Amino acid sequence: MKWNKFRLKTTTQAEDIVSSMLMDLGIQGVEIEDHIPLTQSDKEQMFVDILPEIEPDDGVAYLSFYLEEEDDKEKILADVINGLREMSEYVDVGDCVIEESQTEDVDWVNNWKKYFHQFHVDDILIIPSWEDVKPEDEDKMVIHIDPGTAFGTGMHETTQLCIRQIRKYAKEGTKILDVGCGSGILGMLALKFGAAYSVGTDLDPCAIEATRENMEVNGIRDDQYEVMIGNIIDDKAVQDKVGYECYDIVAANILADVLVQLTPVVVNQLKPGGIYITSGIIDDKEQTVVDAVRAAGLEVLDVTYQGEWVCVTARKPE
C-alpha cells in the first residue's frame, strides 16, 4: 500500500500548536523533527546505551504526516493551509512549505530483522529465532533473543560488559534486579548462570512483553522471574514492589546521567555485601559514575572497558 507523505516546515515555537491543529483535522501519527536540546526529564526517560547526537537548535521544525491514497488530500491540505494562515496572526509558524512524496507501507517492527544475526559473547551464542544453531556451536550456551521493539540484543559493548560481570558474580541462589531491562537479556543470562530469581523494571511497555517472550523461548519458568513497568528512581510504589535489601546483584545498563540519580536509590535494594554493576557509560563519564557510586557508600571493585565504553562494578558494605 502506498501513502502520500507531507513534510511541513514550521518553527519549534509553533510545532506543538501546529501538531494539535493537524490532529484536530483528523490527521494521526504526526512525526516531529527538531533540534531542541533534551531536558533532564527527557534524559531520565531514555534508558538507552547512548543519547542521540543533536545539532544546535536552529528554531526550525519539520512535521510529517501521511494520508492514504483514497483520502481527499486537496481538501485536507486546504484545511491545513487555512489553519496555518490563522495561526500566523499570533505565532511565528515559519515558511510553512509543504513537501509531498510517496512511501510504501513498511513493517517497521519486523524490518530490522535483516540486520540482526547470531553472534558470540565469549562462549555464549546469542541467536534470533529465525536462524539455526550451527553444528560447531551446539556445545555452547545458546540464548535465543528477539528484542522486537524493546532495546537489547547483547550486541552493544555496554551489554557485553554487563554480561561478563554478571557471570563473574552470579552464583547459585543469587537474586538479581535489572533496572532498564529492555529485552530481558541480562536477567535471563543471570538465571542461566545459576541465579535463582530475576526482577526487571523498565519504562517501556514493549520491554515487558519482550522480556516475557524471551524468557519463555529460553525455557525460563514464570516462577523464576518478574518484570514490571515503572521508574524506580522516583516512584516509591515501584521501589516498594521491587523490595529493599533483597538483591545480591543490581545491574543497570543505562546512561551515566541516569546512573547518578539511580545509584543512591537502588543502594537500598541491595543486600549488605551485594554487587552493583553499571554500564552504558561513555569513557569521559567514567569518573562521574565512580564518584556517584562512592558517594552512595559503595566500594568500587572493578572498572572494565570495551571500546569507548565503561562498566563500573561496586559492592555495598556488609
XYZ file of N, CA and C in Angstrom, residues 28-232:
615
model
N -3.525 11.686 12.104
C -2.933 10.995 13.246
C -1.474 10.665 12.969
N -0.716 10.443 14.029
C 0.668 9.975 13.883
C 1.604 10.997 13.272
N 1.591 12.225 13.769
C 2.475 13.267 13.262
C 3.903 13.024 13.763
N 4.877 13.044 12.846
C 6.282 12.894 13.201
C 6.906 14.286 13.319
N 7.674 14.506 14.379
C 8.295 15.807 14.610
C 9.812 15.670 14.546
N 10.453 16.524 13.753
C 11.911 16.599 13.687
C 12.330 18.006 14.101
N 13.180 18.091 15.112
C 13.709 19.386 15.511
C 15.052 19.172 16.205
N 15.678 20.270 16.594
C 16.971 20.202 17.275
C 16.883 20.789 18.674
N 15.710 20.676 19.278
C 15.543 21.172 20.636
C 16.351 20.285 21.584
N 17.207 20.867 22.422
C 18.015 20.048 23.344
C 17.122 19.245 24.292
N 17.587 18.054 24.650
C 16.848 17.222 25.593
C 16.863 17.842 26.983
N 15.726 17.813 27.645
C 15.670 18.267 29.029
C 16.189 17.161 29.941
N 16.433 17.491 31.199
C 16.860 16.482 32.158
C 15.806 15.398 32.289
N 14.527 15.804 32.252
C 13.437 14.825 32.332
C 13.471 13.875 31.144
N 13.743 14.415 29.940
C 13.848 13.563 28.754
C 14.949 12.526 28.930
N 16.107 12.983 29.442
C 17.236 12.077 29.618
C 16.906 10.965 30.612
N 16.162 11.317 31.645
C 15.808 10.325 32.664
C 14.904 9.238 32.092
N 14.146 9.582 31.045
C 13.225 8.626 30.458
C 13.889 7.741 29.409
N 15.137 8.064 29.038
C 15.787 7.349 27.943
C 16.769 6.324 28.497
N 16.261 5.141 28.774
C 17.100 4.062 29.293
C 17.754 3.364 28.098
N 18.731 4.053 27.510
C 19.395 3.536 26.325
C 20.892 3.618 26.531
N 21.657 2.975 25.621
C 23.100 2.946 25.761
C 23.740 4.317 25.544
N 23.223 5.076 24.592
C 23.851 6.351 24.262
C 22.794 7.326 23.791
N 22.892 8.556 24.238
C 21.951 9.567 23.802
C 22.196 9.923 22.344
N 21.133 10.247 21.599
C 21.332 10.681 20.216
C 22.073 12.008 20.171
N 22.899 12.169 19.130
C 23.584 13.436 18.949
C 22.619 14.417 18.285
N 22.465 15.578 18.867
C 21.526 16.573 18.354
C 22.286 17.822 17.956
N 22.025 18.327 16.746
C 22.665 19.550 16.278
C 22.106 20.745 17.042
N 22.824 21.873 17.002
C 22.328 23.066 17.692
C 20.937 23.457 17.209
N 20.102 23.918 18.138
C 18.728 24.296 17.817
C 18.733 25.505 16.890
N 18.146 25.348 15.692
C 18.067 26.450 14.734
C 16.666 27.041 14.645
N 15.775 26.577 15.533
C 14.418 27.112 15.547
C 13.495 26.537 14.498
N 13.999 25.607 13.700
C 13.204 25.019 12.620
C 12.678 23.649 13.041
N 11.437 23.368 12.704
C 10.848 22.057 12.969
C 10.156 21.557 11.705
N 10.214 20.263 11.491
C 9.513 19.634 10.376
C 8.473 18.672 10.942
N 7.251 18.804 10.489
C 6.168 17.917 10.889
C 5.754 17.095 9.675
N 5.848 15.772 9.799
C 5.463 14.885 8.696
C 4.184 14.146 9.055
N 3.288 14.060 8.076
C 2.056 13.289 8.267
C 1.742 12.545 6.981
N 0.886 11.530 7.104
C 0.624 10.620 5.995
C -0.875 10.551 5.708
N -1.203 10.495 4.429
C -2.587 10.328 4.003
C -2.670 9.134 3.070
N -3.753 8.380 3.191
C -3.975 7.267 2.281
C -4.364 7.800 0.911
N -4.164 6.968 -0.112
C -4.424 7.414 -1.481
C -5.869 7.829 -1.691
N -6.778 7.163 -0.953
C -8.199 7.479 -1.138
C -8.648 8.714 -0.363
N -7.777 9.253 0.497
C -8.130 10.470 1.231
C -8.258 11.660 0.277
N -9.120 12.591 0.620
C -9.291 13.813 -0.174
C -8.171 14.783 0.210
N -6.990 14.574 -0.379
C -5.829 15.335 0.052
C -5.957 16.821 -0.260
N -6.650 17.159 -1.380
C -6.812 18.573 -1.715
C -7.567 19.311 -0.619
N -8.653 18.709 -0.137
C -9.425 19.352 0.918
C -8.636 19.421 2.218
N -7.955 18.301 2.564
C -7.202 18.266 3.814
C -6.080 19.297 3.793
N -5.345 19.373 2.671
C -4.263 20.343 2.566
C -4.785 21.771 2.603
N -5.938 21.997 1.999
C -6.539 23.336 2.047
C -6.881 23.711 3.484
N -7.401 22.738 4.229
C -7.716 22.995 5.643
C -6.444 23.263 6.445
N -5.374 22.536 6.136
C -4.105 22.746 6.827
C -3.580 24.148 6.547
N -3.609 24.549 5.287
C -3.097 25.874 4.905
C -3.933 26.980 5.549
N -5.241 26.804 5.572
C -6.103 27.806 6.220
C -5.788 27.896 7.716
N -5.593 26.737 8.350
C -5.271 26.732 9.772
C -3.946 27.419 10.057
N -2.958 27.190 9.193
C -1.659 27.839 9.356
C -1.771 29.344 9.168
N -2.598 29.759 8.211
C -2.782 31.184 7.959
C -3.387 31.873 9.182
N -4.364 31.226 9.807
C -4.982 31.809 11.002
C -3.979 31.885 12.152
N -3.161 30.823 12.316
C -2.169 30.806 13.389
C -1.109 31.890 13.210
N -0.794 32.197 11.963
C 0.285 33.143 11.691
C 0.001 34.528 12.247
N -1.261 34.784 12.612
C -1.621 36.084 13.160
C -1.155 36.243 14.603
N -0.890 35.128 15.297
C -0.491 35.241 16.696
C 0.732 34.401 17.062
N 1.301 33.636 16.125
C 2.505 32.864 16.404
C 3.314 32.748 15.123
N 4.631 32.706 15.266
C 5.506 32.558 14.099
C 5.475 31.106 13.636
N 4.797 30.858 12.521
C 4.684 29.493 12.002
C 5.744 29.191 10.949
N 6.614 30.149 10.645
C 7.696 29.901 9.709
C 7.253 29.886 8.265
N 8.039 29.198 7.424
C 7.789 29.195 5.978
C 6.517 28.457 5.593
N 6.196 27.418 6.337
C 5.016 26.577 6.053
C 5.069 25.954 4.662
N 6.280 25.685 4.190
C 6.428 24.961 2.931
C 6.070 23.502 3.168
N 5.270 22.920 2.280
C 4.864 21.520 2.420
C 5.415 20.728 1.246
N 6.265 19.748 1.531
C 6.810 18.867 0.502
C 5.986 17.583 0.463
N 5.682 17.118 -0.730
C 4.891 15.890 -0.883
C 5.732 14.792 -1.522
N 5.586 13.575 -1.024
C 6.251 12.417 -1.613
C 5.381 11.195 -1.370
N 5.783 10.069 -1.938
C 5.060 8.817 -1.716
C 5.972 7.828 -1.012
N 5.391 7.012 -0.159
C 6.160 5.999 0.558
C 5.364 4.704 0.613
N 6.092 3.590 0.587
C 5.446 2.279 0.682
C 5.134 1.967 2.140
N 4.078 1.182 2.359
C 3.777 0.687 3.692
C 4.900 -0.253 4.111
N 5.436 -0.057 5.305
C 6.580 -0.838 5.780
C 6.241 -1.516 7.099
N 6.657 -2.752 7.228
C 6.509 -3.463 8.500
C 7.699 -3.094 9.371
N 7.569 -1.951 10.089
C 8.703 -1.433 10.842
C 9.135 -2.372 11.965
N 8.186 -3.100 12.555
C 8.527 -3.973 13.682
C 9.442 -5.106 13.248
N 9.221 -5.624 12.026
C 9.987 -6.781 11.577
C 11.115 -6.443 10.603
N 11.124 -5.229 10.070
C 12.104 -4.880 9.046
C 13.544 -4.928 9.571
N 13.743 -4.678 10.893
C 15.084 -4.654 11.476
C 15.732 -6.031 11.504
N 14.928 -7.098 11.291
C 15.462 -8.445 11.455
C 16.598 -8.757 10.481
N 16.588 -8.104 9.310
C 17.645 -8.393 8.343
C 19.018 -7.906 8.816
N 19.036 -7.063 9.860
C 20.302 -6.549 10.368
C 20.796 -7.290 11.612
N 19.990 -8.175 12.167
C 20.346 -8.856 13.416
C 20.602 -10.326 13.149
N 21.847 -10.743 13.346
C 22.238 -12.130 13.105
C 22.948 -12.675 14.350
N 23.077 -13.985 14.393
C 23.700 -14.624 15.550
C 25.140 -14.151 15.728
N 25.572 -14.108 16.989
C 26.918 -13.666 17.312
C 27.305 -14.265 18.656
N 28.566 -14.121 19.032
C 29.078 -14.697 20.268
C 29.495 -13.604 21.247
N 29.234 -13.844 22.504
C 29.849 -13.096 23.591
C 30.656 -14.121 24.371
N 31.958 -14.148 24.104
C 32.836 -15.196 24.622
C 32.305 -16.553 24.162
N 31.933 -17.447 25.075
C 31.455 -18.766 24.654
C 29.928 -18.869 24.648
N 29.262 -17.734 24.670
C 27.795 -17.708 24.630
C 27.363 -17.371 23.212
N 26.463 -18.176 22.660
C 25.887 -17.887 21.346
C 24.540 -17.206 21.539
N 24.405 -16.002 21.008
C 23.136 -15.275 21.059
C 22.571 -15.283 19.649
N 21.357 -15.814 19.516
C 20.824 -16.109 18.190
C 19.346 -15.746 18.109
N 18.924 -15.102 17.022
C 17.495 -14.818 16.846
C 16.735 -16.073 16.446
N 15.426 -16.037 16.633
C 14.603 -17.228 16.414
C 14.583 -17.665 14.956
N 14.880 -16.757 14.031
C 14.777 -17.102 12.613
C 16.073 -17.686 12.052
N 17.063 -17.930 12.923
C 18.294 -18.570 12.476
C 18.508 -19.880 13.225
N 19.288 -20.775 12.616
C 19.559 -22.084 13.202
C 20.942 -22.111 13.852
N 21.062 -22.933 14.888
C 22.355 -23.130 15.539
C 23.223 -24.012 14.645
N 24.440 -23.569 14.391
C 25.353 -24.350 13.560
C 25.910 -25.522 14.361
N 26.255 -26.616 13.700
C 26.765 -27.802 14.416
C 27.943 -27.475 15.330
N 28.832 -26.583 14.907
C 30.008 -26.270 15.725
C 29.664 -25.462 16.973
N 28.422 -24.967 17.072
C 28.020 -24.175 18.224
C 27.104 -24.923 19.187
N 26.838 -26.186 18.910
C 25.865 -26.924 19.714
C 26.324 -27.157 21.154
N 27.637 -27.067 21.409
C 28.134 -27.270 22.766
C 28.195 -25.974 23.564
N 27.816 -24.850 22.970
C 27.872 -23.554 23.640
C 26.569 -23.273 24.396
N 26.631 -22.306 25.316
C 25.403 -21.816 25.919
C 24.663 -21.026 24.855
N 23.454 -21.432 24.536
C 22.695 -20.809 23.454
C 21.554 -19.986 24.047
N 21.503 -18.735 23.666
C 20.445 -17.833 24.111
C 19.683 -17.351 22.880
N 18.392 -17.614 22.864
C 17.534 -17.122 21.787
C 16.963 -15.773 22.208
N 17.140 -14.773 21.372
C 16.718 -13.432 21.743
C 16.042 -12.745 20.556
N 14.842 -12.276 20.772
C 14.124 -11.463 19.795
C 13.709 -10.178 20.495
N 14.485 -9.114 20.374
C 14.153 -7.906 21.115
C 12.879 -7.224 20.665
N 12.458 -7.483 19.402
C 11.255 -6.810 18.914
C 11.442 -5.312 18.996
N 10.498 -4.611 19.618
C 10.600 -3.161 19.729
C 11.271 -2.725 21.026
N 11.730 -3.669 21.825
C 12.424 -3.324 23.076
C 13.929 -3.341 22.841
N 14.639 -2.532 23.621
C 16.083 -2.439 23.470
C 16.780 -3.663 24.053
N 17.855 -4.110 23.368
C 18.745 -5.069 23.997
C 18.882 -6.393 23.294
N 19.888 -6.515 22.407
C 20.176 -7.803 21.779
C 21.425 -8.439 22.362
N 22.238 -7.647 23.054
C 23.522 -8.133 23.526
C 24.668 -7.766 22.608
N 24.367 -7.135 21.472
C 25.421 -6.795 20.523
C 26.235 -5.590 20.989
N 25.644 -4.698 21.753
C 26.347 -3.484 22.126
C 27.397 -3.774 23.203
N 28.494 -3.015 23.140
C 29.594 -3.222 24.080
C 29.153 -3.098 25.528
N 28.247 -2.171 25.815
C 27.820 -1.966 27.194
C 27.100 -3.192 27.748
N 26.287 -3.829 26.909
C 25.578 -5.030 27.332
C 26.564 -6.166 27.574
N 27.549 -6.289 26.705
C 28.541 -7.353 26.861
C 29.376 -7.159 28.124
N 29.701 -5.918 28.439
C 30.411 -5.641 29.681
C 29.601 -6.112 30.886
N 28.303 -5.827 30.869
C 27.428 -6.267 31.965
C 27.335 -7.776 32.040
N 27.229 -8.419 30.885
C 27.118 -9.880 30.853
C 28.317 -10.520 31.544
N 29.501 -10.028 31.240
C 30.714 -10.633 31.815
C 30.773 -10.432 33.329
N 30.347 -9.253 33.788
C 30.377 -9.005 35.225
C 29.305 -9.811 35.961
N 28.141 -9.943 35.357
C 27.087 -10.766 35.961
C 27.557 -12.216 36.055
N 28.207 -12.679 35.011
C 28.717 -14.054 35.033
C 29.760 -14.236 36.137
N 30.546 -13.205 36.366
C 31.594 -13.261 37.384
C 31.009 -13.372 38.790
N 29.886 -12.670 39.040
C 29.379 -12.572 40.407
C 28.118 -13.404 40.679
N 27.420 -13.847 39.647
C 26.219 -14.649 39.872
C 26.600 -16.043 40.338
N 25.833 -16.550 41.276
C 26.068 -17.915 41.754
C 24.714 -18.532 42.124
N 24.743 -19.771 42.517
C 23.503 -20.462 42.862
C 22.787 -19.708 43.990
N 21.516 -19.434 43.772
C 20.714 -18.742 44.767
C 20.683 -17.236 44.626
N 21.491 -16.665 43.705
C 21.548 -15.210 43.519
C 20.195 -14.662 43.093
N 19.829 -13.522 43.667
C 18.641 -12.775 43.245
C 19.131 -11.476 42.615
N 18.690 -11.201 41.372
C 19.190 -10.054 40.624
C 18.062 -9.104 40.257
N 18.353 -7.814 40.316
C 17.455 -6.760 39.850
C 18.111 -6.096 38.652
N 17.397 -6.047 37.522
C 17.891 -5.410 36.304
C 17.050 -4.169 36.044
N 17.640 -2.998 36.227
C 16.919 -1.735 36.033
C 17.099 -1.291 34.582
N 15.973 -1.128 33.878
C 16.021 -0.846 32.448
C 16.277 -2.133 31.687
N 15.414 -3.121 31.895
C 15.697 -4.498 31.456
C 15.590 -4.702 29.949
N 14.853 -3.838 29.228
C 14.761 -3.988 27.782
C 14.211 -5.331 27.370
N 15.004 -6.093 26.630
C 14.587 -7.411 26.149
C 14.669 -8.479 27.229
N 15.241 -8.139 28.393
C 15.384 -9.112 29.477
C 16.653 -9.929 29.416
N 17.584 -9.559 28.541
C 18.748 -10.419 28.303
C 19.640 -10.569 29.531
N 19.815 -9.515 30.337
C 20.713 -9.625 31.488
C 20.140 -10.528 32.571
N 18.862 -10.349 32.869
C 18.231 -11.204 33.864
C 18.182 -12.652 33.417
N 17.899 -12.842 32.131
C 17.829 -14.196 31.597
C 19.183 -14.892 31.679
N 20.250 -14.179 31.316
C 21.576 -14.778 31.392
C 21.980 -15.034 32.838
N 21.606 -14.151 33.749
C 21.901 -14.399 35.162
C 21.288 -15.711 35.610
N 20.050 -15.973 35.185
C 19.393 -17.232 35.528
C 20.132 -18.415 34.898
N 20.585 -18.245 33.666
C 21.350 -19.308 33.011
C 22.687 -19.546 33.712
N 23.243 -18.493 34.332
C 24.498 -18.623 35.063
C 24.305 -19.236 36.452
N 23.047 -19.459 36.849
C 22.796 -20.106 38.128
C 21.985 -19.307 39.123
N 21.649 -18.048 38.792
C 20.837 -17.241 39.703
C 19.483 -17.897 39.924
N 18.878 -17.573 41.058
C 17.608 -18.202 41.413
C 16.403 -17.387 40.962
N 16.544 -16.058 40.924
C 15.378 -15.218 40.629
C 15.831 -13.894 40.033
N 15.061 -13.407 39.051
C 15.373 -12.152 38.384
C 14.154 -11.239 38.407
N 14.384 -9.976 38.745
C 13.343 -8.949 38.663
C 13.839 -7.869 37.712
N 12.988 -7.484 36.775
C 13.352 -6.438 35.826
C 12.359 -5.300 35.869
N 12.852 -4.068 35.704
C 11.975 -2.906 35.570
C 12.336 -2.170 34.297
N 11.336 -1.498 33.717
C 11.595 -0.700 32.523
C 10.496 0.340 32.384
N 10.808 1.416 31.653
C 9.820 2.459 31.392
C 8.990 2.152 30.159
N 9.472 1.269 29.301
C 8.843 0.990 28.017
C 7.925 -0.229 28.135
N 6.624 -0.068 27.858
C 5.715 -1.220 27.910
C 6.141 -2.353 26.986
N 6.811 -2.020 25.869
C 7.264 -3.070 24.952
C 8.266 -4.003 25.615
N 9.018 -3.484 26.585
C 10.024 -4.297 27.265
C 9.390 -5.415 28.081
N 8.214 -5.157 28.603
C 7.551 -6.162 29.439
C 7.218 -7.391 28.605
N 6.579 -7.170 27.463
C 6.201 -8.285 26.602
C 7.431 -8.962 26.006
N 8.429 -8.154 25.589
C 9.649 -8.733 25.008
C 10.359 -9.630 26.011
N 10.451 -9.168 27.261
C 11.107 -9.972 28.296
C 10.374 -11.285 28.513
N 9.060 -11.224 28.612
C 8.285 -12.447 28.830
C 8.461 -13.437 27.680
N 8.431 -12.923 26.457
C 8.585 -13.813 25.306
C 9.982 -14.432 25.271
N 11.003 -13.638 25.552
C 12.366 -14.163 25.522
C 12.616 -15.159 26.650
N 12.068 -14.893 27.829
C 12.204 -15.855 28.931
C 11.566 -17.193 28.553
N 10.375 -17.116 27.971
C 9.660 -18.353 27.617
C 10.426 -19.164 26.591
N 10.921 -18.497 25.532
C 11.593 -19.231 24.461
C 12.909 -19.836 24.938
N 13.463 -19.308 26.036
C 14.704 -19.861 26.577
C 14.480 -20.799 27.752
N 13.230 -21.196 27.949
C 12.925 -22.201 28.950
C 12.950 -21.706 30.374
N 12.804 -20.382 30.572
C 12.756 -19.824 31.920
C 11.324 -19.890 32.438
N 11.130 -20.471 33.579
C 9.782 -20.638 34.139
C 9.254 -19.306 34.687
N 7.937 -19.207 34.737
C 7.298 -17.989 35.247
C 7.662 -17.701 36.699
N 7.939 -18.759 37.476
C 8.250 -18.542 38.891
C 9.719 -18.190 39.134
N 10.488 -17.993 38.046
C 11.891 -17.633 38.178
C 12.158 -16.144 37.960
N 11.148 -15.409 37.503
C 11.390 -14.006 37.202
C 10.110 -13.196 37.330
N 10.291 -11.895 37.418
C 9.193 -10.936 37.432
C 9.654 -9.714 36.665
N 8.752 -9.075 35.932
C 9.094 -7.869 35.196
C 7.964 -6.868 35.372
N 8.323 -5.610 35.575
C 7.305 -4.595 35.851
C 7.680 -3.273 35.195
N 6.676 -2.472 34.904
C 6.901 -1.167 34.296
C 6.893 -0.093 35.380
N 7.770 0.903 35.229
C 7.812 1.997 36.181
C 9.219 2.535 36.356
N 9.301 3.736 36.903
C 10.572 4.400 37.133
C 10.963 4.261 38.597
N 11.910 3.398 38.861
C 12.308 3.122 40.237
C 12.983 4.330 40.888
